[in-house]
CSV table of C-alpha atoms in Angstrom, one decimal:
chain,number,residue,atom,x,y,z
A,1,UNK,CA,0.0,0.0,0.0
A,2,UNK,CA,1.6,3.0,-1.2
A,3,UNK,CA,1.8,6.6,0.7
A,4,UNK,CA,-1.0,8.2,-1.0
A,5,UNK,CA,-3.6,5.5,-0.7
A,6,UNK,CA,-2.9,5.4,3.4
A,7,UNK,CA,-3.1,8.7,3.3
A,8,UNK,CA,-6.6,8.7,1.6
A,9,UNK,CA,-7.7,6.1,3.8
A,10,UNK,CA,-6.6,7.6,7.3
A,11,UNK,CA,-8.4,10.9,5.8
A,12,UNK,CA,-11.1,8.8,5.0
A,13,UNK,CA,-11.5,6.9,8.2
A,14,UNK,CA,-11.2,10.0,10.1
A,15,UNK,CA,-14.0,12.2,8.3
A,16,UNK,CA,-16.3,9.1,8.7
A,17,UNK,CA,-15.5,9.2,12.5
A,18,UNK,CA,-16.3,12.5,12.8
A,19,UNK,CA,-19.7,12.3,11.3
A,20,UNK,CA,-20.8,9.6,13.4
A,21,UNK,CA,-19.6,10.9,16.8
A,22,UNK,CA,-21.8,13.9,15.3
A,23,UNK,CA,-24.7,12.3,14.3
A,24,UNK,CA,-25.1,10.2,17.6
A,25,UNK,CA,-25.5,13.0,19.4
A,26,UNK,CA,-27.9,14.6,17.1
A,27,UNK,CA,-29.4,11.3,16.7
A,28,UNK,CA,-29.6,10.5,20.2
A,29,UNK,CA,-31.4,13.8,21.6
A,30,UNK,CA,-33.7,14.0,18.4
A,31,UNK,CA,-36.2,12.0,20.4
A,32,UNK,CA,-35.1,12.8,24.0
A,33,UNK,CA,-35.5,16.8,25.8
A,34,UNK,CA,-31.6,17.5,27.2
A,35,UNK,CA,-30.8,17.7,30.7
A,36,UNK,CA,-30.9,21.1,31.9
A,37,UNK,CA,-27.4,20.6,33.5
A,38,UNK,CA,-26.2,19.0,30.0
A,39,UNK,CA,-27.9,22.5,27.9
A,40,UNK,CA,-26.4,24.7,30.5
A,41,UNK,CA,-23.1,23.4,30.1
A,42,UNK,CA,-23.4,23.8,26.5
A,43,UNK,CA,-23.8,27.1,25.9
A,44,UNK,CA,-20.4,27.5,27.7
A,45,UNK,CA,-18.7,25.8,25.0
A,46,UNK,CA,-18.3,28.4,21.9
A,47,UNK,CA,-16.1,30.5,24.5
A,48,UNK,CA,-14.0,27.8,25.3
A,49,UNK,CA,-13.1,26.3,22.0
A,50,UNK,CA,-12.7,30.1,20.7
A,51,UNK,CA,-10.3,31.1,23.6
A,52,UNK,CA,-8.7,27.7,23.2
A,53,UNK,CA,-7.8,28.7,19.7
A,54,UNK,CA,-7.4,32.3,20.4
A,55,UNK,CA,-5.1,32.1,23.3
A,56,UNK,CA,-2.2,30.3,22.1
A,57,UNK,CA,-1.9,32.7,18.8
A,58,UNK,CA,-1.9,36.2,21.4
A,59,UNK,CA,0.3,34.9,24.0
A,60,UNK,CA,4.0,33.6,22.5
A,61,UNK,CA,4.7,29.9,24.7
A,62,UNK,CA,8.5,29.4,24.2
A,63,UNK,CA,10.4,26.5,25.9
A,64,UNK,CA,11.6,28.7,29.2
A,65,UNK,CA,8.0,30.0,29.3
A,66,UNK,CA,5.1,31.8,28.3
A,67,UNK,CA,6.0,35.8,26.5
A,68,UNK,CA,3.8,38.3,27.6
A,69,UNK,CA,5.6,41.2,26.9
A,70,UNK,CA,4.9,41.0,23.3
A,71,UNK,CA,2.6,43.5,21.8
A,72,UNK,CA,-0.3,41.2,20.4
A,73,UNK,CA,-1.2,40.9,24.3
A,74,UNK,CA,-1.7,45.0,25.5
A,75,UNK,CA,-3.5,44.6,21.3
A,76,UNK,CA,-6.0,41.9,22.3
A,77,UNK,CA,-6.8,43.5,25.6
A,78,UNK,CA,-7.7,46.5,23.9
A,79,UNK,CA,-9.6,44.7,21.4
A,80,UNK,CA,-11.6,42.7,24.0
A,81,UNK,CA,-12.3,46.1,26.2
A,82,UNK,CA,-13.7,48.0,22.4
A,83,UNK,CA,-15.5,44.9,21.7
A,84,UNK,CA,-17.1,44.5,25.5
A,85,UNK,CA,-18.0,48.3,25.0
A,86,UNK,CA,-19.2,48.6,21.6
A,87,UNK,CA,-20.2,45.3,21.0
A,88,UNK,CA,-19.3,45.9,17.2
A,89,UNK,CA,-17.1,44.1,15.1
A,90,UNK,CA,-15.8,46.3,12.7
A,91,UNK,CA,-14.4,48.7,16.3
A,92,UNK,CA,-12.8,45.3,17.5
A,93,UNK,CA,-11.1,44.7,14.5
A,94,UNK,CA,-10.2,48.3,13.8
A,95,UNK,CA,-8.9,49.2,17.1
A,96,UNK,CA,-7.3,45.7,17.6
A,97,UNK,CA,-5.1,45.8,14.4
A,98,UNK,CA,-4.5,49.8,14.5
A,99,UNK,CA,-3.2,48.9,18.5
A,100,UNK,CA,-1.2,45.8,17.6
A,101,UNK,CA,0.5,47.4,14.3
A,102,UNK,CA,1.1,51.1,16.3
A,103,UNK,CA,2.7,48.6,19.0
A,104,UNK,CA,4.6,46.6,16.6
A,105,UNK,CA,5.8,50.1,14.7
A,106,UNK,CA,7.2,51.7,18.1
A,107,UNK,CA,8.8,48.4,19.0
A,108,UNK,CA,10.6,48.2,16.1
């Protein structure tokens, strides 16, 4: 079996694992109400896989340690004060970027 066809069948295997852990959930609460502890607990989940992918691309994670003193952190906590205040998007973004590139410019 040659490198490509392993390949095609690990992707293969893999998407069809996926699918099915998806659908038996879906499948199993079709018919069923959710636990009001299980629902509860859901709705905490967006923020958590969104700061778990979030997090390690602000703060730098080296061998000796985690960076903080780089500039995409005072950035992002600007961003996340505009965005708590404005709750707009297009302020996030803007004052995010402007504060991470103006940081990034006097750093350099």
């Amino acid at each position: 079996m040659d490198a490509t066809l392993k390949l095609a069948a690990v992707i293969v295997a893999l998407g069809a694992l996926n699918y099915l852990s998806r659908l038996s959930f879906i499948a199993f609460f079709a018919q069923r109400s959710m636990p009001p502890l299980l629902a509860r607990a859901l709705k905490y989940v967006p923020a958590a896989m969104l700061t778990a992918l979030i997090v390690p691309m602000i703060v730098d994670v080296k061998p000796d340690g985690a960076d903080f003193a780089s500039p995409k952190v005072p950035a992002a906590a600007l961003a996340g004060i505009v965005a708590f205040g404005t709750r707009s998007v297009l302020a996030t973004l803007g004052a995010g970027m402007g504060a991470l590139w103006l940081l990034q410019w006097a750093r350099a």
